[in-house]
Coordinates of C-alpha atoms in Angstrom, one line a residue:
X1 CA -10.0 5.1 -3.6
X2 CA -8.6 6.0 -0.2
X3 CA -5.9 3.3 -0.5
X4 CA -4.9 4.3 -4.0
X5 CA -4.7 7.9 -3.0
X6 CA -2.6 7.0 0.0
X7 CA 0.0 5.2 -2.2
X8 CA -0.2 8.0 -4.8
X9 CA -1.5 5.7 -7.6
X10 CA -3.5 7.0 -10.5
X11 CA -6.5 4.8 -11.3
X12 CA -9.6 4.3 -13.3
X13 CA -12.6 2.0 -13.1
X14 CA -13.7 -0.9 -15.3
X15 CA -17.0 -2.6 -15.3
X16 CA -16.1 -6.2 -16.1
X17 CA -19.0 -8.1 -17.7
X18 CA -19.6 -11.3 -19.6
X19 CA -18.2 -12.1 -23.1
X20 CA -21.4 -12.0 -25.2
X21 CA -19.8 -14.4 -27.7
X22 CA -19.0 -17.1 -25.1
X23 CA -21.9 -17.5 -22.7
X24 CA -20.7 -21.1 -21.9
X25 CA -17.8 -19.7 -19.9
X26 CA -20.0 -18.5 -17.1
X27 CA -21.9 -20.3 -14.3
X28 CA -25.5 -19.5 -13.2
X29 CA -28.7 -18.3 -14.7
X30 CA -28.3 -15.7 -17.6
X31 CA -31.3 -13.8 -16.2
X32 CA -29.5 -13.4 -12.9
X33 CA -26.4 -12.1 -14.7
X34 CA -28.6 -9.6 -16.6
X35 CA -29.9 -8.3 -13.3
X36 CA -26.6 -8.1 -11.5
X37 CA -24.8 -6.4 -14.4
X38 CA -27.6 -3.8 -14.4
X39 CA -27.1 -3.4 -10.7
X40 CA -23.4 -2.8 -11.2
X41 CA -24.2 0.0 -13.7
X42 CA -26.6 1.5 -11.3
X43 CA -24.1 1.4 -8.5
X44 CA -21.5 3.2 -10.7
X45 CA -23.9 5.9 -11.7
X46 CA -25.3 6.4 -8.2
X47 CA -21.8 7.0 -6.9
X48 CA -20.9 9.2 -9.9
X49 CA -18.0 6.9 -10.9
X50 CA -16.8 7.3 -14.4
X51 CA -15.9 3.8 -15.9
X52 CA -15.1 2.0 -19.1
X53 CA -16.6 -1.3 -20.2
X54 CA -14.7 -4.5 -20.1
X55 CA -16.7 -7.2 -21.9
X56 CA -15.3 -10.7 -21.2
X57 CA -13.4 -9.5 -18.0
X58 CA -16.0 -10.9 -15.6
X59 CA -15.2 -13.7 -13.3
X60 CA -16.8 -17.0 -14.3
X61 CA -19.3 -16.6 -11.4
X62 CA -20.0 -12.8 -11.3
X63 CA -19.5 -9.5 -12.9
X64 CA -16.9 -7.2 -11.3
X65 CA -16.3 -3.6 -10.6
X66 CA -12.6 -3.3 -10.9
X67 CA -10.1 -0.5 -10.1
X68 CA -7.2 -0.4 -12.5
X69 CA -4.1 1.4 -11.1
X70 CA -1.2 2.8 -13.1
X71 CA 2.3 2.6 -11.6
X72 CA 5.2 5.0 -12.1
X73 CA 6.4 3.0 -15.2
X74 CA 3.0 3.4 -16.9
X75 CA 1.9 -0.2 -16.4
X76 CA -1.6 -1.0 -15.5
X77 CA -2.6 -3.4 -12.7
X78 CA -6.1 -4.6 -11.7
X79 CA -6.0 -4.2 -7.9
X80 CA -9.2 -3.5 -6.1
X81 CA -12.4 -5.3 -7.0
X82 CA -16.0 -5.8 -5.9
X83 CA -18.1 -8.7 -7.2
X84 CA -21.8 -9.5 -6.7
X85 CA -22.1 -13.2 -6.6
X86 CA -25.2 -15.3 -6.8
X87 CA -23.5 -18.4 -8.0
X88 CA -21.2 -19.5 -5.2
X89 CA -23.9 -19.4 -2.4
X90 CA -26.0 -21.6 -4.6
X91 CA -23.2 -24.1 -5.3
X92 CA -22.1 -24.2 -1.6
X93 CA -25.7 -24.5 -0.4
X94 CA -25.4 -21.5 1.8
X95 CA -28.5 -20.4 3.9
X96 CA -29.5 -18.1 6.6
X97 CA -32.7 -17.8 8.7
X98 CA -34.6 -14.6 7.9
X99 CA -36.6 -12.6 10.5
X100 CA -39.8 -14.5 9.6
X101 CA -38.1 -17.8 10.2
X102 CA -37.8 -18.9 6.6
X103 CA -34.5 -20.1 5.0
X104 CA -33.0 -17.7 2.5
X105 CA -30.1 -17.8 0.1
X106 CA -27.5 -15.0 0.7
X107 CA -25.8 -13.0 -2.0
X108 CA -22.1 -13.1 -1.6
X109 CA -20.0 -9.9 -2.1
X110 CA -16.4 -10.4 -2.9
X111 CA -14.2 -7.4 -2.0
X112 CA -10.4 -7.2 -2.4
X113 CA -8.8 -3.8 -1.5
X114 CA -5.4 -4.4 -3.1
X115 CA -5.7 -7.9 -4.4
X116 CA -3.0 -10.2 -3.3
X117 CA -0.9 -8.4 -0.6
X118 CA 2.3 -10.1 -1.9
X119 CA 1.6 -9.0 -5.5
X120 CA 0.7 -5.5 -4.3
X121 CA 4.0 -5.3 -2.4
X122 CA 5.9 -6.3 -5.6
X123 CA 4.0 -3.5 -7.5
X124 CA 4.8 -1.0 -4.8
X125 CA 8.5 -1.9 -4.7
X126 CA 8.7 -1.3 -8.5
X127 CA 6.4 1.8 -8.4
X128 CA 8.7 3.5 -5.8
X129 CA 11.9 2.1 -7.2
X130 CA 12.6 0.5 -3.8
X131 CA 12.5 3.9 -2.1
X132 CA 9.4 3.2 -0.1
X133 CA 7.7 6.1 1.8
X134 CA 9.0 6.5 5.3
X135 CA 5.8 5.1 6.9
X136 CA 6.2 1.7 5.2
X137 CA 10.0 1.4 5.0
X138 CA 11.1 -1.7 7.0
X139 CA 14.0 0.4 8.5
X140 CA 13.1 4.1 8.7
X141 CA 16.4 5.4 10.2
X142 CA 19.9 4.2 10.2
X143 CA 22.2 5.6 12.9
X144 CA 25.9 5.9 11.9
X145 CA 28.4 6.6 14.6
X146 CA 31.6 8.0 13.1
X147 CA 33.8 6.2 15.7
X148 CA 33.3 3.7 18.5
X149 CA 33.5 6.6 20.9
X150 CA 30.0 7.7 19.8
X151 CA 28.5 4.2 20.1
X152 CA 26.9 4.8 23.5
X153 CA 25.4 8.1 22.3
X154 CA 24.1 6.3 19.2
X155 CA 22.4 3.7 21.4
X156 CA 20.8 6.4 23.5
X157 CA 19.3 7.9 20.3
X158 CA 18.2 4.5 19.1
X159 CA 16.4 3.8 22.4
X160 CA 14.5 7.1 22.2
X161 CA 13.4 6.5 18.7
X162 CA 12.3 2.9 19.4
X163 CA 10.3 4.2 22.4
X164 CA 8.4 6.3 19.9
X165 CA 7.7 3.3 17.6
X166 CA 10.2 4.4 15.0
X167 CA 12.0 1.5 13.2
X168 CA 15.7 2.2 13.6
X169 CA 19.1 0.3 13.4
X170 CA 22.7 1.2 14.3
X171 CA 25.5 0.5 11.9
X172 CA 28.3 -0.4 14.2
X173 CA 30.4 -2.4 11.7
X174 CA 34.1 -1.7 11.6
X175 CA 33.9 0.3 8.3
X176 CA 34.5 3.9 7.3
X177 CA 31.6 6.4 7.6
X178 CA 31.6 6.8 3.8
X179 CA 31.0 3.1 3.3
X180 CA 28.3 3.0 5.9
X181 CA 26.5 5.9 4.2
X182 CA 26.9 4.3 0.8
X183 CA 25.4 1.0 2.1
X184 CA 22.4 2.7 3.8
X185 CA 21.8 4.8 0.8
X186 CA 21.8 1.7 -1.4
X187 CA 19.3 0.1 0.9
X188 CA 17.0 3.1 0.3
X189 CA 16.7 3.8 4.0
X190 CA 14.8 7.2 4.3
X191 CA 17.0 8.9 6.9
X192 CA 20.6 8.6 8.2
X193 CA 21.5 10.0 11.5
X194 CA 25.3 10.6 11.7
X195 CA 26.8 11.2 15.1
X196 CA 30.4 12.3 15.7
X197 CA 32.2 13.9 18.6
X198 CA 30.6 17.3 18.0
X199 CA 27.0 15.9 18.0
X200 CA 27.7 13.9 21.2
X201 CA 29.1 16.9 22.9
X202 CA 26.2 19.2 21.9
X203 CA 23.6 16.5 22.3
X204 CA 22.4 16.9 18.7
X205 CA 22.2 14.8 15.6
X206 CA 23.2 15.3 11.9
X207 CA 20.5 14.1 9.5
X208 CA 20.9 13.1 5.9
X209 CA 18.2 11.9 3.5
X210 CA 18.6 8.9 1.2
X211 CA 18.5 11.3 -1.8
X212 CA 21.7 12.9 -0.5
X213 CA 20.2 16.0 0.9
X214 CA 21.9 17.1 4.1
X215 CA 19.4 18.5 6.6
X216 CA 22.2 19.5 8.9
X217 CA 22.4 19.5 12.7
X218 CA 19.3 19.5 14.9
X219 CA 17.8 18.4 18.1
X220 CA 16.6 14.8 18.2
X221 CA 13.2 16.0 19.5
X222 CA 12.7 18.3 16.6
X223 CA 13.6 15.6 14.0
X224 CA 11.4 13.0 15.8
X225 CA 8.4 15.4 15.7
X226 CA 8.8 15.8 11.9
X227 CA 9.3 12.1 11.1
X228 CA 6.4 11.1 13.4
X229 CA 4.2 13.6 11.6
X230 CA 5.3 12.0 8.3
X231 CA 4.5 8.5 9.5
X232 CA 1.1 9.5 10.9
X233 CA 0.0 11.3 7.8
X234 CA 1.5 8.6 5.5
X235 CA 3.5 11.2 3.6
X236 CA 4.8 10.1 0.2
X237 CA 7.8 12.5 0.2
X238 CA 10.7 13.0 2.6
X239 CA 11.0 16.1 4.9
X240 CA 11.4 19.3 2.9

């Protein structure tokens, strides 16, 4: 729940059980399945979790308690899951020594928080339309010096940001400022710092967001305080 809330995903719960018409699809003792499926219901009720039934959605070795998330396009994805598995410990011959010295068979709990990380990243890229929140953007700030005369000042800003663990790059290509801004905006970089002669002389920065909003001139320390707060709190939106 914490992970889904952090990424701003709506979600619901599914109790994934056996397909009653095809018992041959599942491994293990049916009586064990009966017990574990009842446990799963008890767990949901004890934690006051509303859920819907998903007959036939169980894994072939265990029932599942699945979290189904909905992305910004209205598509549903099964992400988080917890499974109570008696079958695999039996098939792998797993044992542990209990306090009384006897050998016991463990119960295996499978837990996946977001499923496959690669698949989850794909879902997030589409969910956010490529405009990832600042805290997970590969590049959080792009510095754009208007001319080569401000390159040293840009490097100083870059150094201070990196010292504060902020991911930043300088665009020092021989292109116009407008082209650099267009490129960085297309790359969905959350913030652009534009420095010209006035900023260098006044020891300030001009900040623009990827949505085109101009935050104007400010002190680097003030901007850094705001963006670090965003990153720490895993904010979904840009600075207001």
